[in-house]
mmCIF file of C-alpha atoms in Angstrom:
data_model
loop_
_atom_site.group_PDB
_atom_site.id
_atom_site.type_symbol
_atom_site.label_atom_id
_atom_site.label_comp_id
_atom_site.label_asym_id
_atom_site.label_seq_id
_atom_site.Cartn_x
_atom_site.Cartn_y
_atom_site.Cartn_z
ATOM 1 C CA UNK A 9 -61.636 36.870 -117.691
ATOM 2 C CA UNK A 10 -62.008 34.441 -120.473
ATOM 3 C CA UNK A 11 -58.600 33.859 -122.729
ATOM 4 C CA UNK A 12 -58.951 35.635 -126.204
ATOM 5 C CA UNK A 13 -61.262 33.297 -128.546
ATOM 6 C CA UNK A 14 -59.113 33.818 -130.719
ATOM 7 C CA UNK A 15 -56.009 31.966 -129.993
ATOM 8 C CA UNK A 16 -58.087 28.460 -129.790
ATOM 9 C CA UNK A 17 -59.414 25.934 -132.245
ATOM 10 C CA UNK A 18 -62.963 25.820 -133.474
ATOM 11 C CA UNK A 19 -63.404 23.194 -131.339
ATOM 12 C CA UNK A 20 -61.588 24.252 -128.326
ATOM 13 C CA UNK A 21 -62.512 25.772 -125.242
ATOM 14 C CA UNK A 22 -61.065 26.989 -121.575
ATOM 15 C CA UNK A 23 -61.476 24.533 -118.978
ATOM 16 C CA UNK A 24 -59.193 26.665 -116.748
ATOM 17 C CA UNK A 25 -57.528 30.365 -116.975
ATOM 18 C CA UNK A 26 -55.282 31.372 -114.094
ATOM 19 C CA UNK A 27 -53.249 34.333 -113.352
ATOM 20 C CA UNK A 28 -49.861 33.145 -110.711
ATOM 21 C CA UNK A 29 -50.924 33.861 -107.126
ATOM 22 C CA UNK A 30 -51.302 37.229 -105.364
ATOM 23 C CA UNK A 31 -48.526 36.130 -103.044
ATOM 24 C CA UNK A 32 -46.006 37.075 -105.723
ATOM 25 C CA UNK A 33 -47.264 40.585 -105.026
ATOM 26 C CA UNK A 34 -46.093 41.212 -101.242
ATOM 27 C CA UNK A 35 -42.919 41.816 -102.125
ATOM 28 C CA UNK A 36 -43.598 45.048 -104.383
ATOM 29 C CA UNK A 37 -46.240 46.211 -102.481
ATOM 30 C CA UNK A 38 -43.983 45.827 -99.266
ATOM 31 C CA UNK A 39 -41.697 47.882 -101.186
ATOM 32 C CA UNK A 40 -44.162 50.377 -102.164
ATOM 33 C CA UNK A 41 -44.972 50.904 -98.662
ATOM 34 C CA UNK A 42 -41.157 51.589 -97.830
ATOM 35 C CA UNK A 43 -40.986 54.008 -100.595
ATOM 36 C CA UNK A 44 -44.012 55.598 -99.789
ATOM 37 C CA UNK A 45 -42.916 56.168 -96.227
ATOM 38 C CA UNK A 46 -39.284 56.781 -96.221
ATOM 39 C CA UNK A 47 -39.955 59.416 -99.095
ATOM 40 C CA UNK A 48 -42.841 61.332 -96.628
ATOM 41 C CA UNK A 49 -40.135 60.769 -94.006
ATOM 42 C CA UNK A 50 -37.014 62.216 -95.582
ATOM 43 C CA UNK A 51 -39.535 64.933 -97.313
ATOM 44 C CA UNK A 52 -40.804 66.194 -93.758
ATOM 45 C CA UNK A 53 -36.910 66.466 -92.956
ATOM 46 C CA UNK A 54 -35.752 68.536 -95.701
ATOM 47 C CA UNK A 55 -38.543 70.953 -95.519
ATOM 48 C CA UNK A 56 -36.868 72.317 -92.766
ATOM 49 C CA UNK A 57 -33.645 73.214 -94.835
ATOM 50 C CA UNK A 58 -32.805 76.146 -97.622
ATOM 51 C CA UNK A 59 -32.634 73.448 -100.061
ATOM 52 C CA UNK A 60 -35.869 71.553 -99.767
ATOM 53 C CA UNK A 61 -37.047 71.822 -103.357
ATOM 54 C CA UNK A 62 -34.158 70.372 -105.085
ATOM 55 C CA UNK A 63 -33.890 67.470 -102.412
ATOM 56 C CA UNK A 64 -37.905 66.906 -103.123
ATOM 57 C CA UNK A 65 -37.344 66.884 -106.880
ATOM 58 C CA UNK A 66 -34.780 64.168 -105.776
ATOM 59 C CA UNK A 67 -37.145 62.103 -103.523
ATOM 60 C CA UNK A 68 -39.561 62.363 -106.135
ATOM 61 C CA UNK A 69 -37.263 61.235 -108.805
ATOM 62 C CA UNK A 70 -35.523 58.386 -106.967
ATOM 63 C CA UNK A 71 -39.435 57.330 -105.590
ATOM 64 C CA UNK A 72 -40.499 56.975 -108.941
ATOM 65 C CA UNK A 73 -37.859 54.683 -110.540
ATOM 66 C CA UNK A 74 -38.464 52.286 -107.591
ATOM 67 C CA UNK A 75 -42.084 52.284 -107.810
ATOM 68 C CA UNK A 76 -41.983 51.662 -111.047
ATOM 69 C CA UNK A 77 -39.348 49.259 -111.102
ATOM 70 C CA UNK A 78 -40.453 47.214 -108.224
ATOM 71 C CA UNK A 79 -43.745 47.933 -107.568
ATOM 72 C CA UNK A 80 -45.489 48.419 -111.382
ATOM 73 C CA UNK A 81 -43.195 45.843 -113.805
ATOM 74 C CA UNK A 82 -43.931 43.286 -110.947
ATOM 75 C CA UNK A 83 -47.478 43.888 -111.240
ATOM 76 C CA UNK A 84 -48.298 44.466 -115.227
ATOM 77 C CA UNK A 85 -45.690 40.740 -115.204
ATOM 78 C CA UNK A 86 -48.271 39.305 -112.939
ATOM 79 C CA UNK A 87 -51.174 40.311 -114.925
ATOM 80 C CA UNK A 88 -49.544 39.384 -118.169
ATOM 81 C CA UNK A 89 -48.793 35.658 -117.241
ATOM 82 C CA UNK A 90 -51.711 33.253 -118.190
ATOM 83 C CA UNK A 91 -51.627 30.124 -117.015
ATOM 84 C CA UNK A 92 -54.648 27.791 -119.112
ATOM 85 C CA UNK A 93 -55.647 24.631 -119.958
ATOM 86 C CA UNK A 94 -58.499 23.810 -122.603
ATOM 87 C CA UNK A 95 -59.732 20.542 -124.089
ATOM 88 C CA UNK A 96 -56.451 20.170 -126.448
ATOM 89 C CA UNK A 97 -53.450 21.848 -124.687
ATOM 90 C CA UNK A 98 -51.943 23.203 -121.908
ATOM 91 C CA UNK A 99 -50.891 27.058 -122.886
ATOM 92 C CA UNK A 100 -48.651 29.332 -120.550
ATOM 93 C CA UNK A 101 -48.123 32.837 -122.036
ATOM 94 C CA UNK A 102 -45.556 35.192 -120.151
ATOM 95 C CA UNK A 103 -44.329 38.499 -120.846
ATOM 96 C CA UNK A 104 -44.662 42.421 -121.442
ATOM 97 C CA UNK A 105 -42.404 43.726 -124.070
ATOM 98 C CA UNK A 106 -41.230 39.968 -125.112
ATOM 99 C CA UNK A 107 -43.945 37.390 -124.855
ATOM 100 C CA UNK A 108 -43.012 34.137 -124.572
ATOM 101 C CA UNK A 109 -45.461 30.814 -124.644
ATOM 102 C CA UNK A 110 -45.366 27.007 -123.954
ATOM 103 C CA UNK A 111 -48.060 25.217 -125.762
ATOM 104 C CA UNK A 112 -48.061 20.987 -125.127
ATOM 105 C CA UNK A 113 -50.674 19.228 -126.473
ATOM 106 C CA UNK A 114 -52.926 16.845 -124.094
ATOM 107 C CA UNK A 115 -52.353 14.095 -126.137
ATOM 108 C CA UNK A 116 -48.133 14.638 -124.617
ATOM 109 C CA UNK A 117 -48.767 14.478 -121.607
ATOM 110 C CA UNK A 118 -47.659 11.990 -119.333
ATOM 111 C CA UNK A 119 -47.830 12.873 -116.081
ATOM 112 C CA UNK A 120 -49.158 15.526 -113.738
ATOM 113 C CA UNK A 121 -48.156 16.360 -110.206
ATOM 114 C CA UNK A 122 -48.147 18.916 -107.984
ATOM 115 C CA UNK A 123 -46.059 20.298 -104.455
ATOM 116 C CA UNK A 124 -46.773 22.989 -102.602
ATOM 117 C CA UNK A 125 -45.388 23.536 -98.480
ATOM 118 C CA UNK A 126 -47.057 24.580 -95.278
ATOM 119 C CA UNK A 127 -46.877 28.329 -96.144
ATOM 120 C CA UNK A 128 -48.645 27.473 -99.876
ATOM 121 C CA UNK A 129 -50.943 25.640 -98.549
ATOM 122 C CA UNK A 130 -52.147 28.010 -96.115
ATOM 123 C CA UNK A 131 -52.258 30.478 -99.598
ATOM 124 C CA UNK A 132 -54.082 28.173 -101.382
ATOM 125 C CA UNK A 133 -51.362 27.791 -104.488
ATOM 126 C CA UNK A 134 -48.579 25.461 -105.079
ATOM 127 C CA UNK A 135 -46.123 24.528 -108.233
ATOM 128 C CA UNK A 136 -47.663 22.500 -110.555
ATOM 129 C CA UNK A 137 -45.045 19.477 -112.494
ATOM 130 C CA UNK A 138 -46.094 18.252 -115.642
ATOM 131 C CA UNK A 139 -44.028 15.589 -117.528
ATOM 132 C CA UNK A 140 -44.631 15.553 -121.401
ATOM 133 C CA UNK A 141 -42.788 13.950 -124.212
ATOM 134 C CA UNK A 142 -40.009 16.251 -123.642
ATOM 135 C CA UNK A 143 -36.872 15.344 -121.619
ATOM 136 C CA UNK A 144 -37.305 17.141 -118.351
ATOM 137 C CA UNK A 145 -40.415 18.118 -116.510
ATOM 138 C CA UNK A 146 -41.776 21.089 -116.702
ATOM 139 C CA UNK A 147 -42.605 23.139 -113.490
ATOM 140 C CA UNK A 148 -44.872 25.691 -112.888
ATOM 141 C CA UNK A 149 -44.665 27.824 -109.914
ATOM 142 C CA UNK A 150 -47.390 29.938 -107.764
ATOM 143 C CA UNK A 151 -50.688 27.994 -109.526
ATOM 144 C CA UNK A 152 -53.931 29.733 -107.477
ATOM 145 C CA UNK A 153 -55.911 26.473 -106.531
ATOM 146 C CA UNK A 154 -53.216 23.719 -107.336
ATOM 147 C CA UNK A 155 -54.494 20.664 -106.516
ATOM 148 C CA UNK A 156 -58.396 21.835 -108.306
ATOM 149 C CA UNK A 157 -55.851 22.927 -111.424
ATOM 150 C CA UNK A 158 -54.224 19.609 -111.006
ATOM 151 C CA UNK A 159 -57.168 17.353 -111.085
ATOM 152 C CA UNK A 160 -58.871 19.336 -113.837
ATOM 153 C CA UNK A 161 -55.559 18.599 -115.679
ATOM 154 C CA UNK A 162 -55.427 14.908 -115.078
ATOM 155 C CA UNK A 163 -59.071 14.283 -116.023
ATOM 156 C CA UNK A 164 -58.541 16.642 -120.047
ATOM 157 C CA UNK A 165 -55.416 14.431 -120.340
ATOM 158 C CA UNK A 166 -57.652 10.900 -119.599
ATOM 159 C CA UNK A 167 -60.568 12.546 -121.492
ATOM 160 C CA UNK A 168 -58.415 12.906 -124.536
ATOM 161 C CA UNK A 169 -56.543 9.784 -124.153
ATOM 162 C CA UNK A 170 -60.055 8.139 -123.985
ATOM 163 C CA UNK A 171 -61.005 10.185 -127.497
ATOM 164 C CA UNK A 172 -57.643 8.545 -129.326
#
């Protein structure tokens, strides 16, 4: 999915447009699963009693606040979150209901590094650390493909400090 046209320069285009990793997922979905199960679980046990319908309005209820809260906001927060570079910036966008964005020019910055453990590397993601102008690094966490993200990074920042 390309980032909307819009938001960039004449002369500016997407070099790379990530979403954080899946593996911020397993948690809701985990949870979904528990929901899902314990619910069909307690329902099966109260079908038995006088009082089954008002205890599976209640399941239902109670199920669908925590699906929702833990399974659905984690998932529309995940798809929401951009992570992209393009020719002349770096660009994170976060955010449902309040959006929030970090824009830093290419020509800012200084560094670029990344970390990721055993477990992310197995994954395939890792926390990319970029040092700009500004006083402390800036570090961002679950990047699909870190070290490809990192070295198409490093070569826009060259590129541009080349163009200067």
């Amino acid at each position: 999915m390309a980032y909307p046209d819009g938001l960039l320069a004449a002369d500016e285009y997407v070099v790379v447009h990530k979403h954080p990793h899946w593996k911020m997922l397993v948690v809701p979905v985990l949870v979904l699963f528990v929901v899902v199960g314990g619910g069909s679980y307690l329902a099966a046990l109260a079908a038995t009693t006088s009082w089954r319908v008002p205890v599976w309005i209640a399941l239902g209820a109670v199920g669908a606040i925590l699906i929702i809260w833990c399974t659905l906001a984690p998932l529309v927060r995940w798809r929401t979150t951009h992570f992209v570079v393009t020719t002349h910036r770096l660009m994170v966008r976060e955010g449902v209901f309040t959006r929030t964005g970090v824009d830093i020019p290419m020509s800012r910055i200084n560094s670029v590094r990344f970390r990721h453990g055993l477990l992310d590397r197995l994954l395939g993601c890792g926390t990319l650390i970029v040092e700009s102008a500004s006083d402390e690094p800036l570090e961002f966490d679950d990047i699909p493909q870190v070290e490809k993200v990192h070295t198409l990074l490093y070569r826009e920042v060259t590129d541009d400090a080349l163009d200067e």
